[in-house]
Coordinates of C-alpha atoms in Angstrom, one line a residue:
M1 CA -13.8 2.3 12.3
K2 CA -11.8 3.8 9.4
L3 CA -10.5 2.4 6.2
E4 CA -7.4 3.9 4.5
M5 CA -6.0 3.5 1.1
V6 CA -2.5 4.2 1.0
F7 CA -1.2 4.8 -2.7
S8 CA 2.5 3.7 -3.2
A9 CA 4.7 4.0 -6.4
G10 CA 3.6 7.5 -7.0
R11 CA 6.0 8.3 -9.8
M12 CA 4.6 5.5 -11.9
M13 CA 1.3 7.4 -12.0
G14 CA 2.9 10.7 -12.7
L15 CA 3.0 11.8 -9.2
A16 CA 6.4 12.8 -8.2
K17 CA 9.1 15.8 -7.9
S18 CA 11.3 14.7 -10.5
I19 CA 8.6 14.0 -13.6
P20 CA 10.5 15.5 -16.5
W21 CA 7.4 17.6 -17.7
M22 CA 7.5 19.4 -14.3
T23 CA 10.9 20.7 -14.6
R24 CA 10.2 22.8 -17.7
P25 CA 9.7 26.5 -16.8
E26 CA 6.4 27.0 -18.6
A27 CA 5.3 23.7 -17.0
P28 CA 1.6 24.3 -15.4
V29 CA 2.7 22.4 -12.2
K30 CA 0.6 24.3 -9.7
P31 CA -2.6 24.1 -11.4
H32 CA -2.0 20.5 -12.0
M33 CA -1.3 20.1 -8.3
D34 CA -4.4 22.1 -7.3
A35 CA -6.6 20.1 -9.4
L36 CA -5.2 17.0 -7.8
C37 CA -5.7 18.1 -4.4
A38 CA -9.2 18.9 -5.2
Y39 CA -10.1 15.5 -6.7
I40 CA -8.6 13.9 -3.6
D41 CA -11.2 15.8 -1.5
I42 CA -14.0 14.7 -3.9
L43 CA -12.8 10.9 -4.1
R44 CA -12.5 10.8 -0.3
N45 CA -16.3 11.5 0.0
E46 CA -17.4 9.4 -2.8
C47 CA -15.6 6.3 -1.4
S48 CA -16.9 7.0 2.2
E49 CA -20.4 7.2 0.6
I50 CA -20.0 3.7 -1.3
M51 CA -18.4 2.2 1.9
G52 CA -20.9 3.4 4.4
L53 CA -18.0 4.4 6.8
P54 CA -15.0 6.9 6.8
F55 CA -12.5 6.6 4.1
Q56 CA -9.2 7.8 4.0
I57 CA -6.9 8.4 0.9
S58 CA -3.0 8.6 2.0
Q59 CA 0.3 8.4 0.1
L60 CA 3.2 6.5 0.7
Y61 CA 6.8 7.2 -0.4
N62 CA 10.1 5.3 -0.3
A63 CA 12.6 7.4 1.9
Y64 CA 15.6 5.6 0.6
T65 CA 14.8 6.1 -3.2
E66 CA 12.4 8.9 -3.3
K67 CA 14.0 11.3 -0.8
E68 CA 12.6 14.4 -2.4
E69 CA 9.0 13.4 -2.3
I70 CA 8.1 14.7 1.2
A71 CA 9.4 18.0 0.5
F72 CA 7.4 18.1 -3.0
Y73 CA 4.2 16.8 -1.1
N74 CA 4.8 19.8 1.7
E75 CA 4.9 22.1 -1.4
H76 CA 1.5 21.2 -2.2
E77 CA -0.5 21.1 0.8
R78 CA 0.5 17.3 1.2
L79 CA -1.6 16.4 -1.8
H80 CA -4.7 16.9 0.5
M81 CA -4.1 13.2 1.4
D82 CA -5.3 12.1 4.9
N83 CA -1.8 10.9 5.9
I84 CA 1.7 10.6 4.4
F85 CA 3.7 7.4 5.0
A86 CA 7.2 6.7 4.6
D87 CA 8.8 3.4 3.9
S88 CA 12.2 2.6 5.1
G89 CA 13.6 1.1 1.5
G90 CA 15.2 -1.8 3.3
L91 CA 14.1 -3.8 0.5
Q92 CA 15.6 -1.5 -2.1
M93 CA 18.8 -1.2 0.0
V94 CA 19.6 -5.1 -0.2
T95 CA 18.3 -5.4 -3.8
L96 CA 19.9 -2.5 -5.5
G97 CA 23.9 -2.1 -6.5
K98 CA 24.9 -0.2 -3.3
H99 CA 23.8 -2.5 -0.8
K100 CA 23.6 -5.8 -2.6
N101 CA 25.0 -8.8 -0.4
K102 CA 26.1 -6.2 2.2
T103 CA 25.0 -5.4 5.6
V104 CA 22.9 -2.1 6.1
T105 CA 24.8 0.0 8.4
E106 CA 23.4 2.2 11.5
E107 CA 24.6 5.2 9.0
D108 CA 22.6 4.0 6.3
K109 CA 19.5 3.6 8.6
A110 CA 20.0 7.2 10.1
K111 CA 19.9 8.7 6.3
V112 CA 16.6 7.3 5.9
Y113 CA 15.2 8.4 9.4
E114 CA 16.1 11.8 8.0
Y115 CA 14.0 11.6 5.0
Q116 CA 11.1 9.8 7.3
Q117 CA 10.9 12.2 10.1
D118 CA 8.2 14.7 8.2
A119 CA 5.8 12.0 7.3
D120 CA 2.9 11.2 9.5
F121 CA 3.9 7.5 9.7
A122 CA 7.2 5.7 9.4
F123 CA 7.7 2.1 8.7
C124 CA 10.6 0.7 10.7
F125 CA 13.7 -1.5 9.4
D126 CA 12.6 -5.1 10.0
E127 CA 14.7 -8.4 9.9
I128 CA 13.4 -11.2 8.1
P129 CA 13.6 -14.7 9.9
A130 CA 14.5 -16.4 6.5
V131 CA 17.0 -18.8 5.1
T132 CA 18.0 -17.8 1.8
I133 CA 17.9 -20.3 -1.3
G134 CA 17.6 -18.3 -4.2
S135 CA 19.2 -14.5 -5.2
N136 CA 16.2 -12.3 -4.0
P137 CA 14.7 -13.9 -0.8
R138 CA 13.1 -10.6 0.4
S139 CA 10.8 -9.8 -2.6
N140 CA 10.4 -13.3 -3.9
A141 CA 8.5 -16.0 -1.8
N142 CA 10.2 -18.8 -3.9
D143 CA 13.6 -17.6 -3.0
R144 CA 13.2 -18.0 0.9
Y145 CA 12.3 -20.4 3.6
I146 CA 11.0 -19.2 7.1
N147 CA 13.0 -20.6 9.9
P148 CA 11.1 -20.4 13.0
A149 CA 13.8 -20.6 15.1
L150 CA 14.9 -17.2 14.3
I151 CA 11.9 -15.6 15.1
D152 CA 13.0 -14.2 18.4
S153 CA 16.3 -12.8 17.3
S154 CA 14.8 -11.2 14.3
S155 CA 12.1 -9.7 16.4
I156 CA 14.6 -8.3 19.0
A157 CA 17.0 -6.8 16.1
T158 CA 13.8 -5.0 14.6
A159 CA 13.0 -3.9 18.1
Q160 CA 16.5 -2.6 18.1
N161 CA 15.9 -0.6 14.9
I162 CA 12.8 0.8 16.2
N163 CA 14.7 2.0 19.3
A164 CA 17.4 3.8 17.0
Q165 CA 14.6 5.3 15.0
A166 CA 12.5 6.6 17.7
K167 CA 15.6 8.3 19.3
F168 CA 16.4 9.8 15.9
F169 CA 12.7 11.2 15.7
E170 CA 12.9 12.4 19.5
D171 CA 16.3 14.2 19.1
H172 CA 15.0 15.9 15.8
D173 CA 11.4 16.6 17.1
A174 CA 9.9 14.7 14.2
R175 CA 6.4 14.6 13.5
A176 CA 6.3 10.7 12.4
K177 CA 5.0 8.0 14.5
I178 CA 6.5 4.5 13.8
F179 CA 4.9 1.1 12.5
H180 CA 6.0 -1.8 14.4
I181 CA 6.3 -4.5 11.6
I182 CA 5.1 -7.9 12.7
Q183 CA 6.5 -11.0 10.8
G184 CA 5.7 -14.5 11.0
N185 CA 4.7 -17.8 9.2
S186 CA 1.9 -18.6 11.4
I187 CA -0.4 -17.2 14.0
D188 CA 1.6 -18.2 16.7
D189 CA 5.0 -16.7 15.0
M190 CA 3.2 -13.4 14.7
V191 CA 2.0 -13.3 18.4
R192 CA 5.6 -14.3 19.6
W193 CA 7.2 -11.8 17.1
A194 CA 5.0 -9.1 18.8
D195 CA 5.4 -10.2 22.5
V196 CA 9.2 -10.7 22.3
G197 CA 9.5 -7.2 20.2
L198 CA 7.7 -5.2 22.7
Q199 CA 9.7 -6.4 25.7
H200 CA 12.7 -4.8 24.1
I201 CA 11.2 -1.4 22.6
E202 CA 12.0 1.6 24.9
N203 CA 9.7 4.2 23.7
K204 CA 6.3 2.6 23.0
D205 CA 4.6 5.9 23.0
R206 CA 6.2 6.5 19.7
L207 CA 4.4 3.6 18.1
A208 CA 1.7 4.1 15.8
G209 CA 0.5 0.7 15.8
F210 CA 1.2 -2.4 13.9
A211 CA 2.1 -3.3 10.5
M212 CA 1.1 -6.9 9.7
A213 CA 3.4 -8.2 6.9
D214 CA 2.9 -11.0 4.5
T215 CA 6.7 -11.5 3.6
C216 CA 7.0 -14.3 5.9
M217 CA 3.6 -15.5 5.8
G218 CA 2.4 -15.6 2.0
V219 CA -0.3 -13.9 -0.1
G220 CA -3.4 -16.1 0.1
V221 CA -6.7 -15.3 1.7
L222 CA -5.9 -17.9 4.3
E223 CA -2.7 -15.7 5.1
S224 CA -5.0 -12.8 5.3
V225 CA -7.3 -14.6 7.8
D226 CA -4.2 -15.7 9.8
M227 CA -2.7 -12.1 10.0
L228 CA -6.0 -10.8 11.4
L229 CA -6.1 -13.7 14.0
A230 CA -2.8 -12.9 15.0
F231 CA -3.7 -9.2 15.4
N232 CA -6.7 -10.1 17.5
R233 CA -4.2 -11.8 20.0
I234 CA -1.8 -8.7 19.8
Q235 CA -4.6 -6.5 20.7
E236 CA -5.3 -8.5 23.7
L237 CA -1.5 -8.7 24.4
T238 CA -1.2 -4.9 24.5
N239 CA -4.6 -4.2 26.3
H240 CA -5.9 -2.7 23.1
R241 CA -3.6 0.4 23.3
Y242 CA -2.8 0.9 19.7
K243 CA -5.5 2.4 17.5
R244 CA -3.8 1.6 14.0
V245 CA -3.1 -1.6 12.0
H246 CA -1.5 -1.5 8.5
L247 CA -1.8 -4.4 6.3
L248 CA 1.4 -4.4 4.2
G249 CA 1.2 -5.2 0.4
I250 CA -2.6 -6.3 0.8
G251 CA -4.7 -4.4 -1.7
S252 CA -7.2 -6.8 -3.5
A253 CA -10.8 -6.8 -2.5
S254 CA -10.7 -10.8 -2.2
R255 CA -7.7 -10.7 0.2
L256 CA -9.3 -7.8 2.2
T257 CA -12.4 -9.4 2.6
P258 CA -11.7 -11.3 5.9
L259 CA -10.9 -7.7 7.4
L260 CA -14.6 -6.6 6.6
A261 CA -15.9 -9.8 8.2
F262 CA -13.6 -9.6 11.4
L263 CA -15.0 -5.8 11.7
N264 CA -18.5 -7.1 11.6
S265 CA -17.8 -9.9 14.1
G266 CA -16.4 -7.6 16.7
L267 CA -12.8 -9.4 16.5
I268 CA -11.1 -5.9 15.6
D269 CA -11.9 -3.1 17.6
K270 CA -14.3 -0.7 16.3
D271 CA -12.4 2.4 16.9
I272 CA -9.2 1.4 14.9
T273 CA -8.1 2.6 11.7
I274 CA -7.2 -0.2 9.2
S275 CA -4.7 1.1 6.3
F276 CA -3.8 -1.2 3.5
D277 CA -1.2 -0.3 0.6
S278 CA -0.9 -1.1 -3.0
S279 CA 0.9 -0.3 -6.1
S280 CA -1.5 -2.1 -8.3
L281 CA -3.7 1.1 -9.1
S282 CA -0.6 3.5 -9.4
L283 CA 0.9 1.0 -12.0
A284 CA -2.2 0.9 -14.3
W285 CA -0.8 2.8 -17.3
M286 CA 2.6 1.3 -17.0
H287 CA 1.4 -2.1 -16.8
G288 CA -1.6 -1.7 -19.2
I289 CA -3.9 -3.2 -16.8
F290 CA -6.8 -1.1 -15.8
L291 CA -9.6 -1.8 -13.3
D292 CA -13.3 -0.7 -14.1
Y293 CA -16.6 -2.2 -12.5
T294 CA -16.7 -5.0 -14.7
G295 CA -13.1 -6.3 -13.8
K296 CA -9.5 -6.0 -15.1
H297 CA -8.7 -4.8 -18.7
S298 CA -6.0 -4.8 -21.2
L299 CA -5.1 -1.2 -22.3
T300 CA -2.5 -2.6 -24.9
E301 CA -5.2 -2.5 -28.1
R302 CA -6.6 0.8 -28.8
H303 CA -10.3 -0.3 -28.8
K304 CA -9.9 -2.3 -25.9
C305 CA -8.6 0.8 -24.2
A306 CA -11.2 2.9 -25.1
E307 CA -13.9 0.3 -23.6
A308 CA -11.8 0.0 -20.4
I309 CA -11.6 3.5 -19.5
K310 CA -14.8 4.9 -20.9
T311 CA -16.8 4.9 -17.4
C312 CA -14.1 6.5 -15.9
Y313 CA -13.2 9.2 -18.5
D314 CA -17.0 9.9 -18.9
E315 CA -16.9 10.6 -15.0
L316 CA -13.7 12.5 -14.7
F317 CA -13.8 14.7 -18.1
P318 CA -16.0 17.4 -16.5
F319 CA -13.5 17.7 -13.9
I320 CA -10.6 17.8 -16.1
S321 CA -12.0 20.2 -18.5
S322 CA -12.8 22.7 -15.8
H323 CA -9.2 23.0 -14.9
T324 CA -7.6 22.6 -18.4
G325 CA -10.0 23.6 -21.0
A326 CA -9.4 20.5 -22.9
N327 CA -11.7 19.3 -25.9
K328 CA -13.3 16.0 -24.8
Q329 CA -12.6 14.0 -28.3
K330 CA -9.3 15.5 -28.8
L331 CA -8.1 14.6 -25.5
L332 CA -9.3 11.0 -25.5
D333 CA -7.8 10.5 -29.0
F334 CA -4.5 11.8 -27.5
I335 CA -4.8 9.4 -24.6
L336 CA -5.6 6.2 -26.6
D337 CA -2.9 7.0 -29.1
S338 CA -0.4 7.4 -26.3
R339 CA -1.7 4.7 -24.2
M340 CA 1.3 2.6 -24.0
Q341 CA 3.9 5.1 -24.3
Y342 CA 4.9 5.7 -20.6
G343 CA 7.5 8.2 -21.3
K344 CA 5.4 10.4 -23.6
L345 CA 2.0 10.2 -21.4
I346 CA 3.0 10.1 -18.0
L347 CA 6.7 11.7 -17.7
G348 CA 6.3 14.0 -20.5
A349 CA 9.9 13.1 -21.7
N350 CA 9.4 13.9 -25.2
S351 CA 9.9 17.5 -25.4
N352 CA 9.1 17.5 -29.2
D353 CA 5.7 16.2 -28.7
N354 CA 3.5 18.1 -30.9
A355 CA 0.0 17.8 -29.2
P356 CA -1.7 20.8 -28.4
A357 CA -0.7 21.9 -24.9
P358 CA -4.3 21.8 -23.4
E359 CA -4.4 18.0 -24.3
R360 CA -0.7 17.1 -23.0
H361 CA -1.8 18.8 -19.7
A362 CA -5.2 17.3 -19.3
A363 CA -3.8 13.6 -20.4
R364 CA -1.2 14.1 -17.5
L365 CA -3.9 15.2 -15.2
F366 CA -6.1 12.1 -16.4
I367 CA -3.6 9.8 -15.9
V368 CA -3.1 10.3 -12.4
L369 CA -6.8 10.9 -11.4
S370 CA -7.7 7.8 -13.5
C371 CA -5.3 5.6 -11.2
L372 CA -6.8 7.3 -8.1
W373 CA -10.3 6.6 -9.6
Q374 CA -9.9 3.0 -9.3
T375 CA -10.1 3.4 -5.6
K376 CA -13.7 3.6 -6.1
V377 CA -14.1 0.3 -8.1
L378 CA -12.2 -1.4 -5.2
C379 CA -14.6 -0.1 -2.7
S380 CA -17.6 -1.1 -4.8
Q381 CA -16.0 -4.6 -5.0
F382 CA -16.0 -4.8 -1.0
V383 CA -19.7 -3.7 -0.9
D384 CA -20.6 -6.4 -3.6
I385 CA -18.7 -9.1 -2.0
I386 CA -20.2 -8.1 1.5
N387 CA -23.9 -8.1 -0.1
S388 CA -23.1 -11.4 -1.7
K389 CA -23.6 -9.9 -5.4
S390 CA -20.4 -11.3 -6.7
K391 CA -20.6 -14.7 -8.4
R392 CA -20.4 -16.8 -5.3
N393 CA -20.0 -16.2 -1.6
H394 CA -16.5 -15.5 -0.3
P395 CA -15.9 -18.0 2.1
A396 CA -14.1 -15.6 4.4
L397 CA -17.3 -14.0 4.8
A398 CA -18.2 -16.7 7.4
F399 CA -16.0 -15.1 10.0
S400 CA -18.7 -12.2 10.2
R401 CA -20.7 -14.7 12.3
V402 CA -18.3 -15.5 14.8
T403 CA -17.7 -13.6 18.3
S404 CA -14.7 -14.8 19.8
Y405 CA -10.8 -15.7 19.0
N406 CA -11.6 -19.3 19.7
D407 CA -14.6 -19.6 17.6
A408 CA -12.7 -17.9 14.8
L409 CA -9.9 -20.2 15.0
K410 CA -12.4 -23.1 15.0
L411 CA -14.2 -21.8 11.8
R412 CA -10.8 -21.2 10.4
N413 CA -9.8 -24.9 10.6
D414 CA -13.2 -26.0 9.5
I415 CA -13.4 -24.2 6.3
I416 CA -9.4 -24.2 5.6
S417 CA -9.8 -26.1 2.3
R418 CA -12.0 -23.3 1.0
L419 CA -9.6 -20.7 1.6
P420 CA -7.1 -20.1 -1.0
S421 CA -3.5 -20.3 0.4
K422 CA -0.1 -19.1 -0.9
R423 CA 2.0 -20.1 2.3
V424 CA 5.9 -19.3 2.4
P425 CA 7.4 -22.6 3.3
R426 CA 9.0 -23.4 6.7
V427 CA 12.7 -24.7 6.9
A428 CA 11.4 -27.8 8.9
N429 CA 8.8 -29.1 6.2
T430 CA 11.1 -28.1 3.3
L431 CA 15.0 -28.0 3.6
D432 CA 15.7 -31.8 3.9
K433 CA 16.0 -32.1 0.2
F434 CA 18.9 -29.7 0.3
F435 CA 21.1 -31.7 2.6

């Protein structure tokens, strides 16, 4: 079994082709990217050692809003990432100006497939079985209610999207395999979605596996448990054919703990690669929140920032110094002084910046490496939870003791009050008040 952390929002940590400082003729782009690639190799080994199992590190880009990224990754040895994932950009299509409140056409989708084809894995366009109440139902759970009556039609529409995507990939001899996104508001919803959809997918060999989405389910620990229980049944449904599952938008240790318990119990096959994506680590410097071994810390005040990044900085500086020649104290002072100046520190948008070049370039390298470094903290949190070193035993660890789906379902119902839940509401229970 392998775990795979997939970073998204690369631009937010200074990892993108269009970063302003990279466009200047004198910019040391190649040394910067070479150092990044070297660190990815180091980090992969460190995370694997912490977890005691193979740990992969990958990157996701949005094929609608970040079209240039795959070419940029290819220019730099695909960043030494294990895999490159390509999102469809469906959310951005309906929330940004061009497609807001409009239908996304087949031509629109084909343009996305063009920029997905050279990734290792591509997510499909999925249809959401929701009734819209607010203005942004796709990204805001409070703006939607799930309608179970739409499960079949939405699943079939998603399968038809996959058929068009697979045909485009076949016609263009594409590298990418497709993740079949599974939606639903309950275990039964998700299994039904998979069953109906698979009956309408023509080229099943093009599928990489399943992406379990929390869009309709919700964002609590109970929701993670239910998504994994659904995947257990989908494995049986497909005779254990597919060896990949992706957990969409689940990047916290707490919400991933059920996964580790399921693996220990055998409820998920041992030969599967489980990937999960998160933008929170990439957004650390933009949002001013940094994760170290003692928890999350604010970067807004200078002394708090110094404390928050101390362990990370001390660990990374020898590597950064070997690639940039920066002075340790001067670099630290520049980072702390610029800590909340996103345009200056990450993008390099201020061409009049008078800091010495070694510190400027080293700071940009530190920002991206420090975002990646937080993965080690996440891995350590996993291990602490499993070894019960956290403040209290995580309730989801109880699933490590069950050996069958029926036993797991019974346990789920027995301890449901101890599993934090943030379930998206269903139409049948919530819409009476609107009529």
